[in-house]
One Martini backbone bead per residue (centre of mass of N, CA, C, O) as a GRO file, in nm:
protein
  183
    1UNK     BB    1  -5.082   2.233  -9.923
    2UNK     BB    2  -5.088   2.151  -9.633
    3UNK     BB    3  -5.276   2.344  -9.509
    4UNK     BB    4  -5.513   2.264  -9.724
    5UNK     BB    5  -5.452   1.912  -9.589
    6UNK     BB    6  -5.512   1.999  -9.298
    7UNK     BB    7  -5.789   2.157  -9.288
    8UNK     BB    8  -5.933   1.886  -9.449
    9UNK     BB    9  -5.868   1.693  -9.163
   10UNK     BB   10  -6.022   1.871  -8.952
   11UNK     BB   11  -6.302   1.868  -9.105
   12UNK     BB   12  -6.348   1.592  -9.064
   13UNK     BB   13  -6.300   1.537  -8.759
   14UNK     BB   14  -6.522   1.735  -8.708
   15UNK     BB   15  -6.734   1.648  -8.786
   16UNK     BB   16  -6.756   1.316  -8.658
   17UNK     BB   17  -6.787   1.447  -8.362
   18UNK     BB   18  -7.019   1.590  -8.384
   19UNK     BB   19  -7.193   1.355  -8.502
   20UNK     BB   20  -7.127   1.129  -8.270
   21UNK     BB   21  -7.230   1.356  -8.003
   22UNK     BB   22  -7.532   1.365  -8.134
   23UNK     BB   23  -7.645   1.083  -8.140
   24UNK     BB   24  -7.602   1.011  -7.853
   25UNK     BB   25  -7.794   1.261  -7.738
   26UNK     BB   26  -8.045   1.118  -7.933
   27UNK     BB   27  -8.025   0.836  -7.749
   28UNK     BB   28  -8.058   0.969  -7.470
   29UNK     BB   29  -8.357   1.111  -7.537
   30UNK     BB   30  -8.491   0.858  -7.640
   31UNK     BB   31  -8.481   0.713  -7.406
   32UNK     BB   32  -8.639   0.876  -7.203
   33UNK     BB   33  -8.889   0.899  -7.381
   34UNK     BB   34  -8.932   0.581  -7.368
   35UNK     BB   35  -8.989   0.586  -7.096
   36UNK     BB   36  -9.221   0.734  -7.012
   37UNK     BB   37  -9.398   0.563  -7.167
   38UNK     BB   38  -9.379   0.311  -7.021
   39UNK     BB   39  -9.451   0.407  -6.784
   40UNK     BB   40  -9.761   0.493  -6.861
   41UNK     BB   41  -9.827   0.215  -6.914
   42UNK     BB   42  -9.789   0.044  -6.666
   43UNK     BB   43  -9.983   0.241  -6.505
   44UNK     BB   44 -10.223   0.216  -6.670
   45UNK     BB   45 -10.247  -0.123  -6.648
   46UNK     BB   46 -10.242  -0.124  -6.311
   47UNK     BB   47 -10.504   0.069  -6.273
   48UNK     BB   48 -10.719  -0.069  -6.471
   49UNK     BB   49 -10.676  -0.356  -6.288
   50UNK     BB   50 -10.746  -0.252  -6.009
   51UNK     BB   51 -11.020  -0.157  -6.134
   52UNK     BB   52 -11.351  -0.279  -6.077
   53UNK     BB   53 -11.500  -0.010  -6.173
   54UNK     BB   54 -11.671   0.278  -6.270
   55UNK     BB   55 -11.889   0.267  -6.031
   56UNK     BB   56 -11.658   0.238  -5.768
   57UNK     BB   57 -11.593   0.565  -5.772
   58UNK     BB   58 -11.844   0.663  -5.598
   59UNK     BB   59 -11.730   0.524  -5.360
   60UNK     BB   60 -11.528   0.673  -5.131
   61UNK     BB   61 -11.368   0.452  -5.018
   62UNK     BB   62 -11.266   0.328  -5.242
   63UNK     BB   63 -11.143   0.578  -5.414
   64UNK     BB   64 -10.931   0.609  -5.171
   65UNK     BB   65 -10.827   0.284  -5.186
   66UNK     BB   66 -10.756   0.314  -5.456
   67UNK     BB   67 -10.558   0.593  -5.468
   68UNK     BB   68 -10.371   0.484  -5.275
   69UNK     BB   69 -10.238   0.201  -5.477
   70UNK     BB   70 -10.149   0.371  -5.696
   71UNK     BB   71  -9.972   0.589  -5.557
   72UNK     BB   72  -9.755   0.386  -5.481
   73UNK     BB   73  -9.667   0.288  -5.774
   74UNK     BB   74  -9.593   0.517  -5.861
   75UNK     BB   75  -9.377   0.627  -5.718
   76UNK     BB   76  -9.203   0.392  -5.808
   77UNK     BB   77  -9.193   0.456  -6.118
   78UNK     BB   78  -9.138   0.793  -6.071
   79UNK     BB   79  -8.862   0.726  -5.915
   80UNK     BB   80  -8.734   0.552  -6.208
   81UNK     BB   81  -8.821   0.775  -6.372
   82UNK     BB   82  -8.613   0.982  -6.594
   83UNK     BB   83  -8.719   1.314  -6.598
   84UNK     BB   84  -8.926   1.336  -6.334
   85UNK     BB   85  -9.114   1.590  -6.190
   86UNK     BB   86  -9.407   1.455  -6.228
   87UNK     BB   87  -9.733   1.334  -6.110
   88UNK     BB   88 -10.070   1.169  -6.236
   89UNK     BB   89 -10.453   1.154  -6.119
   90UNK     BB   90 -10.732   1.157  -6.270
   91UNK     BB   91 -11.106   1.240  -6.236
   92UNK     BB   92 -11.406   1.216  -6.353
   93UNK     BB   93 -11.680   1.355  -6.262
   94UNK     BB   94 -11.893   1.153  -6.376
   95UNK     BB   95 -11.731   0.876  -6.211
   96UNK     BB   96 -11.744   1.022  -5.909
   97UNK     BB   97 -12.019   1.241  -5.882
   98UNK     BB   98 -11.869   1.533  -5.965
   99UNK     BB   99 -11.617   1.493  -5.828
  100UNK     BB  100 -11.268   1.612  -5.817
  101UNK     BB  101 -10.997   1.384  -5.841
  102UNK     BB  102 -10.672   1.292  -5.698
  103UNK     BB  103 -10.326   1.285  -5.790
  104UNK     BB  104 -10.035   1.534  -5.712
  105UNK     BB  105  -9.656   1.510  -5.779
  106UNK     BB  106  -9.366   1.709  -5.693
  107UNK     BB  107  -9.024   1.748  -5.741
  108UNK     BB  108  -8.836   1.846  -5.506
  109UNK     BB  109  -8.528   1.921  -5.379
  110UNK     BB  110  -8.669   1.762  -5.075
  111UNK     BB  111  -8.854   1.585  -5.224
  112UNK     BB  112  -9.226   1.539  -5.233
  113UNK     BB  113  -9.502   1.745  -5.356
  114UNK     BB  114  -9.850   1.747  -5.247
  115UNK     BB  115 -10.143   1.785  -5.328
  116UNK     BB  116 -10.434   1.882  -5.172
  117UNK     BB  117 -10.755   1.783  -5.198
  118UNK     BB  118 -10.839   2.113  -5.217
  119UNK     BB  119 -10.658   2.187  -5.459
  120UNK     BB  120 -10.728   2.001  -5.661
  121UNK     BB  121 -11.054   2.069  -5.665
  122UNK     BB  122 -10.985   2.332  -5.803
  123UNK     BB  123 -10.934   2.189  -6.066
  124UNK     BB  124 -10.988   2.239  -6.434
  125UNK     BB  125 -10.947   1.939  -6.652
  126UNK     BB  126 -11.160   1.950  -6.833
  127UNK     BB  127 -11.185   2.224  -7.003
  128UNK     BB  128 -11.136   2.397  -7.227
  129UNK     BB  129 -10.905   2.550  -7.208
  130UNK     BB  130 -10.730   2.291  -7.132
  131UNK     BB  131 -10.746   2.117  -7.393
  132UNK     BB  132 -10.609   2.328  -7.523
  133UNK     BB  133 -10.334   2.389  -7.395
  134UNK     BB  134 -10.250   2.087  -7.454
  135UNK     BB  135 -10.357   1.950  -7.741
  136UNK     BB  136 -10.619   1.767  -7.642
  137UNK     BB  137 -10.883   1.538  -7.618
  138UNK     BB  138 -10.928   1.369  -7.310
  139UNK     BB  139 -11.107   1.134  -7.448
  140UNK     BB  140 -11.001   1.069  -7.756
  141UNK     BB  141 -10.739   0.995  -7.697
  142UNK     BB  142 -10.441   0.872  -7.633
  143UNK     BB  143 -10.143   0.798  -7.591
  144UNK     BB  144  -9.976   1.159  -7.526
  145UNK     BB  145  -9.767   1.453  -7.678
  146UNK     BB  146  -9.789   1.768  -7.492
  147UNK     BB  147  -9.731   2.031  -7.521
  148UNK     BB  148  -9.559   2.308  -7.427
  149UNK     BB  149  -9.602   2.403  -7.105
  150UNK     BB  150  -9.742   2.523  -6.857
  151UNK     BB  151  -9.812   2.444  -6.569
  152UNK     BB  152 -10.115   2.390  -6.387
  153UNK     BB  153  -9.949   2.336  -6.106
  154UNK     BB  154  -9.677   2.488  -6.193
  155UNK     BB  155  -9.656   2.779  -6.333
  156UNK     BB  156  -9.322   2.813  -6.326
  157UNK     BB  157  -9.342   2.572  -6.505
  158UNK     BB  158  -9.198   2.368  -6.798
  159UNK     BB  159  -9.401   2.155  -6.957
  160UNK     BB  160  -9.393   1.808  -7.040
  161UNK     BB  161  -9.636   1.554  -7.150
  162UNK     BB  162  -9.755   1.208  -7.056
  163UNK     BB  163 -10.027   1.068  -7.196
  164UNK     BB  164 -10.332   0.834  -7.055
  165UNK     BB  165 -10.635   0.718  -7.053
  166UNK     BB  166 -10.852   0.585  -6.868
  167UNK     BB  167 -11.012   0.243  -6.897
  168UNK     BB  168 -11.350   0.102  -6.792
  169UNK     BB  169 -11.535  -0.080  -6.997
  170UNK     BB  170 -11.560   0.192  -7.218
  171UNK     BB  171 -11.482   0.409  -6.973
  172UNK     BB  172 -11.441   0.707  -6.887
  173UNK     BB  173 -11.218   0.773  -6.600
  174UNK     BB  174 -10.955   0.911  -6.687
  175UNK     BB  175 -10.610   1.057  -6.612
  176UNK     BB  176 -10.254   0.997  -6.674
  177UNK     BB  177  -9.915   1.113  -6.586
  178UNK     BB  178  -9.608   1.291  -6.700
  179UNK     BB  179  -9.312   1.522  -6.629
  180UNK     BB  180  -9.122   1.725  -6.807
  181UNK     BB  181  -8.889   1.915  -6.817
  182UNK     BB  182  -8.786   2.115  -7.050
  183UNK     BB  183  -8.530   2.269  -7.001
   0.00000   0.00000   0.00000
């Protein structure tokens, strides 16, 4: 009787710790995940309102001093959320006269590592293979976590990614993410 009703007080406070040390698990990633989320909500808001119209990334010069002030505010956004690996910021070649442009930034273990404009610009992040690969529709989409995938930019890393879309006055401009290490 003893070891019969000692074996059920283990058992029950071992389920007890177990539910405990998960809902904790579960609080933690969810909170990871709802930054991701705001930082992504908050670049899209900056980058939007800094934009001064979809005509104005035609001129090289604009497009550049655009992309420097964006910039500098993402760095400091995903330097601040936490299970950032990477951040970035495509425009579409639509709205900038042909040109694939933007900036990628991956943080690697000696500070942030960024693609070249001639990298970047060998990317073609429009196209049907990526848009599969993603599991999004780069225009359609609202703000979505894109499938477990291959990184674009970093082969051999896998990452989770959450994209926003970006839009200045019902045009599609471009869009922004934020990479997590799925791992």
């Amino acid at each position: 009787i003893a070891v019969t009703i000692t074996h059920e007080i283990m058992h029950t406070d071992a389920d007890r710790i177990l539910n405990n040390v998960s809902q904790k698990e579960a609080a933690q990633i969810n909170d990871m995940l709802n930054d991701f989320i705001q930082s992504a909500n908050i670049m899209e808001h900056y980058a939007k309102h800094m934009l001064r119209s979809a005509e104005a990334l035609k001129d090289e010069d604009y497009l550049n001093e655009y992309m420097l002030n964006v910039r500098y505010l993402f760095d400091e956004v995903a330097l601040n959320t936490a299970g950032t690996t990477a951040y970035y910021l495509c425009f579409s070649p639509e709205v900038t006269g042909g040109v694939t442009t933007g900036f990628y930034s991956k943080f690697k273990d000696n500070g942030v590592y960024e693609l070249t404009k001639e990298e970047f610009a060998t990317l073609d992040l429009f196209n049907a293979k990526f848009i599969q690969e993603c599991g999004f529709d780069v225009v359609g989409s609202g703000n979505t976590w894109l499938q477990p995938r291959k990184s674009t930019f970093a082969p051999d890393d896998t990452v989770v990614s959450y994209l926003a879309p970006l839009y200045k006055d019902n045009t599609f401009v471009g869009f922004l993410g934020f990479n997590m290490d799925f791992n």
